[in-house]
PDB file of C-alpha atoms in Angstrom:
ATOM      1  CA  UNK A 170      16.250   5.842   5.766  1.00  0.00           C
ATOM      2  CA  UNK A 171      13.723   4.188   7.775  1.00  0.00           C
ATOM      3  CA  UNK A 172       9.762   4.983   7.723  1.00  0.00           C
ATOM      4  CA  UNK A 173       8.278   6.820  10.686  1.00  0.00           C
ATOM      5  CA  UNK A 174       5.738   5.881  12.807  1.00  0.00           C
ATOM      6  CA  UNK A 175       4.034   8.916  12.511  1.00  0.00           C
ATOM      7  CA  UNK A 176       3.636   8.655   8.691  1.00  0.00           C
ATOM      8  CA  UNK A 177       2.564   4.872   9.010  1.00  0.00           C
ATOM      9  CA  UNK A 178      -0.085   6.234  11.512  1.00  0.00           C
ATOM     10  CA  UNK A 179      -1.191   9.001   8.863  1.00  0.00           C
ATOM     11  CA  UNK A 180      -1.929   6.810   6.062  1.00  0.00           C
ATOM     12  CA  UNK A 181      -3.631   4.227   8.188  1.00  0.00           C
ATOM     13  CA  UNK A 182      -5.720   7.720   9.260  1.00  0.00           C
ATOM     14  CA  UNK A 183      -6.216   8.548   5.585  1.00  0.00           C
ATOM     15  CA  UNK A 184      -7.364   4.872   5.024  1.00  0.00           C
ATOM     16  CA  UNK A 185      -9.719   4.116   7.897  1.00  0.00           C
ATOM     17  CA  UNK A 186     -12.669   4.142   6.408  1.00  0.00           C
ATOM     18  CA  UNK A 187     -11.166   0.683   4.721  1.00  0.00           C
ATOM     19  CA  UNK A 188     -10.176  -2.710   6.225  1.00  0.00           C
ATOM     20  CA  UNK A 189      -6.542  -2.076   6.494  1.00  0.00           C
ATOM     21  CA  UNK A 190      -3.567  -2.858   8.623  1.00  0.00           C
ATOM     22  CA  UNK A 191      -0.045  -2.007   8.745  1.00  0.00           C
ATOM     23  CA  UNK A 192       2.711  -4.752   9.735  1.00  0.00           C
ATOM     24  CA  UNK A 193       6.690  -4.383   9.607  1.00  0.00           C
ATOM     25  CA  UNK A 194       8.267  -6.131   6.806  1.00  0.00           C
ATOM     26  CA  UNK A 195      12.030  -6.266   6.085  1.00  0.00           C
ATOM     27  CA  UNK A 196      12.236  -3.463   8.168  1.00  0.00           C
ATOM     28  CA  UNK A 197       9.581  -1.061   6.532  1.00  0.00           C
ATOM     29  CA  UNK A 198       6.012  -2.016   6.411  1.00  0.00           C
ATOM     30  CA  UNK A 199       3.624  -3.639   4.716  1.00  0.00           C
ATOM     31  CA  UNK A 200      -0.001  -2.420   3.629  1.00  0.00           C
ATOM     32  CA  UNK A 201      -2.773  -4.706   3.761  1.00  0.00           C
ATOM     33  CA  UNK A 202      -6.530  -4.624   2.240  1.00  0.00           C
ATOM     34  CA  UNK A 203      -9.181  -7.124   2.664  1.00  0.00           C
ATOM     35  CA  UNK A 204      -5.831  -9.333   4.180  1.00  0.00           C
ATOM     36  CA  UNK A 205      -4.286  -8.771   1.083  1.00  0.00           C
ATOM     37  CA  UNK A 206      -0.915  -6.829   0.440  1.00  0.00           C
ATOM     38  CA  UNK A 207      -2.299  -3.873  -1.392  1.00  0.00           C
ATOM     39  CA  UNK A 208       1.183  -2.011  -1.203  1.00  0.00           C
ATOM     40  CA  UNK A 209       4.474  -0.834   0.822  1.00  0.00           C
ATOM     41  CA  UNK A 210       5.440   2.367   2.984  1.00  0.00           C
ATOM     42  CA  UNK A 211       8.889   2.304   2.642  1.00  0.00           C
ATOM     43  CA  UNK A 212      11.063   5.729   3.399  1.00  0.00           C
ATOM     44  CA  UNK A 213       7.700   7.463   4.198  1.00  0.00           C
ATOM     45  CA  UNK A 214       6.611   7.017   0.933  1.00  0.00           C
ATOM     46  CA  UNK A 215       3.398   4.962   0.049  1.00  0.00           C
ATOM     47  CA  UNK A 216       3.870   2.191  -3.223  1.00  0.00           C
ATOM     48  CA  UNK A 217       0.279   0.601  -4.286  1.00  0.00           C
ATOM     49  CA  UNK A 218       0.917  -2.935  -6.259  1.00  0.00           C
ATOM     50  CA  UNK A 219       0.171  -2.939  -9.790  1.00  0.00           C
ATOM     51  CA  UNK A 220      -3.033  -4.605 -10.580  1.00  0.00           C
ATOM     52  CA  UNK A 221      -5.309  -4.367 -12.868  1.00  0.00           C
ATOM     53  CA  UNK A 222      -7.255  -1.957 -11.585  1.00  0.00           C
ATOM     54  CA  UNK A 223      -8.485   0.950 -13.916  1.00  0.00           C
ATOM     55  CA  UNK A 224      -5.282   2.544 -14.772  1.00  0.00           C
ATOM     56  CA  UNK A 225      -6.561   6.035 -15.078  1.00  0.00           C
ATOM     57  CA  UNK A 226      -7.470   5.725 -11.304  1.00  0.00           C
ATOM     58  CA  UNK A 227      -3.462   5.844 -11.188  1.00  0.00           C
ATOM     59  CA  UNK A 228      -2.884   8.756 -13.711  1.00  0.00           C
ATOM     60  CA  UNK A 229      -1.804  10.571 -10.402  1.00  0.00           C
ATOM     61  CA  UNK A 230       1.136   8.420  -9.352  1.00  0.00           C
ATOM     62  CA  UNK A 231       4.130   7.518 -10.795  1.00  0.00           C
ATOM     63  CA  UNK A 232       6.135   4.290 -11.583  1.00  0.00           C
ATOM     64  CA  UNK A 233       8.694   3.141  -9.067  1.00  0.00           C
ATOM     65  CA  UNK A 234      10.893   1.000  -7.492  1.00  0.00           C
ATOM     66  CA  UNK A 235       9.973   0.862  -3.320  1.00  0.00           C
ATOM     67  CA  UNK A 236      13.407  -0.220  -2.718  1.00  0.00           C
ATOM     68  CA  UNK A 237      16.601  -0.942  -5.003  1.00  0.00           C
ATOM     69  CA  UNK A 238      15.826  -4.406  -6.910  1.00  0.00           C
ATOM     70  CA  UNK A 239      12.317  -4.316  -6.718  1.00  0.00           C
ATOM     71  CA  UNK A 240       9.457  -4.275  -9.378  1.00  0.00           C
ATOM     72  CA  UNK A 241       7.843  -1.154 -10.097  1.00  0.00           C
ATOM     73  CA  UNK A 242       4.813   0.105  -8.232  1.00  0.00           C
ATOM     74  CA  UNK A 243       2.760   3.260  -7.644  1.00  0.00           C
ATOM     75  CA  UNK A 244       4.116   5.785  -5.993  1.00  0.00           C
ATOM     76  CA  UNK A 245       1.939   8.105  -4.329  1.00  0.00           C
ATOM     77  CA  UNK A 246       3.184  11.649  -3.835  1.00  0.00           C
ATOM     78  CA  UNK A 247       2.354  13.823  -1.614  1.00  0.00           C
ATOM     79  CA  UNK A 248      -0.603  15.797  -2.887  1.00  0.00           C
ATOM     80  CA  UNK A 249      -2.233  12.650  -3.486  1.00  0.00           C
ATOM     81  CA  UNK A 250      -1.728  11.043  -0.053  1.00  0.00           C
ATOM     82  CA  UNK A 251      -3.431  14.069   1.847  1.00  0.00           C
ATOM     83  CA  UNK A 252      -6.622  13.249  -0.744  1.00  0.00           C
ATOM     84  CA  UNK A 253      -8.135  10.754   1.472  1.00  0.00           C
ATOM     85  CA  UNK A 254     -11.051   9.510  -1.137  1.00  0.00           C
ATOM     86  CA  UNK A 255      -8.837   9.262  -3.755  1.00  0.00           C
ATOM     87  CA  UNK A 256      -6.544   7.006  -1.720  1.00  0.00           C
ATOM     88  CA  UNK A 257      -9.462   4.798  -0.109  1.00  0.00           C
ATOM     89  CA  UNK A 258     -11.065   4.469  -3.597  1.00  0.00           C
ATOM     90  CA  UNK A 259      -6.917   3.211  -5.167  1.00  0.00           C
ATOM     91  CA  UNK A 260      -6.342   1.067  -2.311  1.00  0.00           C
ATOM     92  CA  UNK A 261      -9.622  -0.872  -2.212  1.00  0.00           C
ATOM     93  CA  UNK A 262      -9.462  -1.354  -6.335  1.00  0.00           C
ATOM     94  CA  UNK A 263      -5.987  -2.595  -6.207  1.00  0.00           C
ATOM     95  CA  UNK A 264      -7.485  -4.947  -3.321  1.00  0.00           C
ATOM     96  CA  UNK A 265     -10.651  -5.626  -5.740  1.00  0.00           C
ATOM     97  CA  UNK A 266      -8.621  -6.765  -8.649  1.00  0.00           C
ATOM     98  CA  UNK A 267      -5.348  -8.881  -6.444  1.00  0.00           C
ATOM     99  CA  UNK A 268      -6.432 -12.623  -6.008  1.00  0.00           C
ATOM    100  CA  UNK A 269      -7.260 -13.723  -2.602  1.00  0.00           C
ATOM    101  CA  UNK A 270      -3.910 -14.790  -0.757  1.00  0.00           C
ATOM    102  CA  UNK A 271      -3.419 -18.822  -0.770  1.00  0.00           C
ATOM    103  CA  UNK A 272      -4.594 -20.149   2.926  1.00  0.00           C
ATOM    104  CA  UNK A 273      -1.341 -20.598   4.802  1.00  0.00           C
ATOM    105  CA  UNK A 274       0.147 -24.249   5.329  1.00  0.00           C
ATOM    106  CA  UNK A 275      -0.235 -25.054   9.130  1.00  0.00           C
ATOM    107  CA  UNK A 276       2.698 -25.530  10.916  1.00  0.00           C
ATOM    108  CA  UNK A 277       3.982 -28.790  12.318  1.00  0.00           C
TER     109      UNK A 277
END
C-alpha cells in the first residue's frame, strides 16, 4: 500500500513550524529536517530515525520496521501525530542529534 498525498500534506501541516520537506523515495517518501533525513512516511505511517535524542521524548512511539528488511525506527501512531508540539519538538531533536549529511560529490 502506497502513502497518500493527503497524509504527506498533513504531517508536513503538523510540522510547519520546522524546516522540513517531503521528497519521494523508493516509492514512499522521505522526511527531511535541517536537510537531514529525520525519518520515513511509508503506508501513511510516520517512522522518526533512531538517534540519540532523549529517549523518553520517544516513550510514545513504538519500535518498527518502515518496510520489510529495514532497521527499526519510531513509529508514530496516531494519537501522537495529531499532537503537533510533540511532533515538532521529536523531529527537530532527532535532527539535533543526526550528523550533518556529507556535501555531495559533484557530478562530472
Amino acid at each position: 500500500m502506497a502513502t497518500r498525498a493527503e497524509t504527506v500534506e498533513f504531517i508536513e501541516d503538523q510540522l510547519s513550524g520546522l524546516l522540513v520537506r517531503t521528497a519521494k523515495m523508493f516509492g514512499e517518501y522521505g522526511i527531511y529536517c535541517d536537510e537531514k533525513v529525520v525519518g520515513l512516511i511509508c503506508d501513511d505511517t510516520l517512522f522518526i530515525k533512531p538517534s540519540d535524542a532523549a529517549a523518553e521524548l520517544f516513550a510514545r512511539t513504538e519500535p518498527a520496521p518502515p518496510y520489510p528488511g529495514a532497521k527499526l525506527y519510531h513509529r508514530v501512531p496516531g494519537e501522537a501525530l495529531e499532537d503537533r508540539e510533540w511532533l515538532m519538538e521529536a523531529v527537530q531533536a532527532t535532527a539535533d542529534a543526526l550528523p550533518a549529511p556529507k556535501p555531495k560529490k559533484p557530478r562530472r
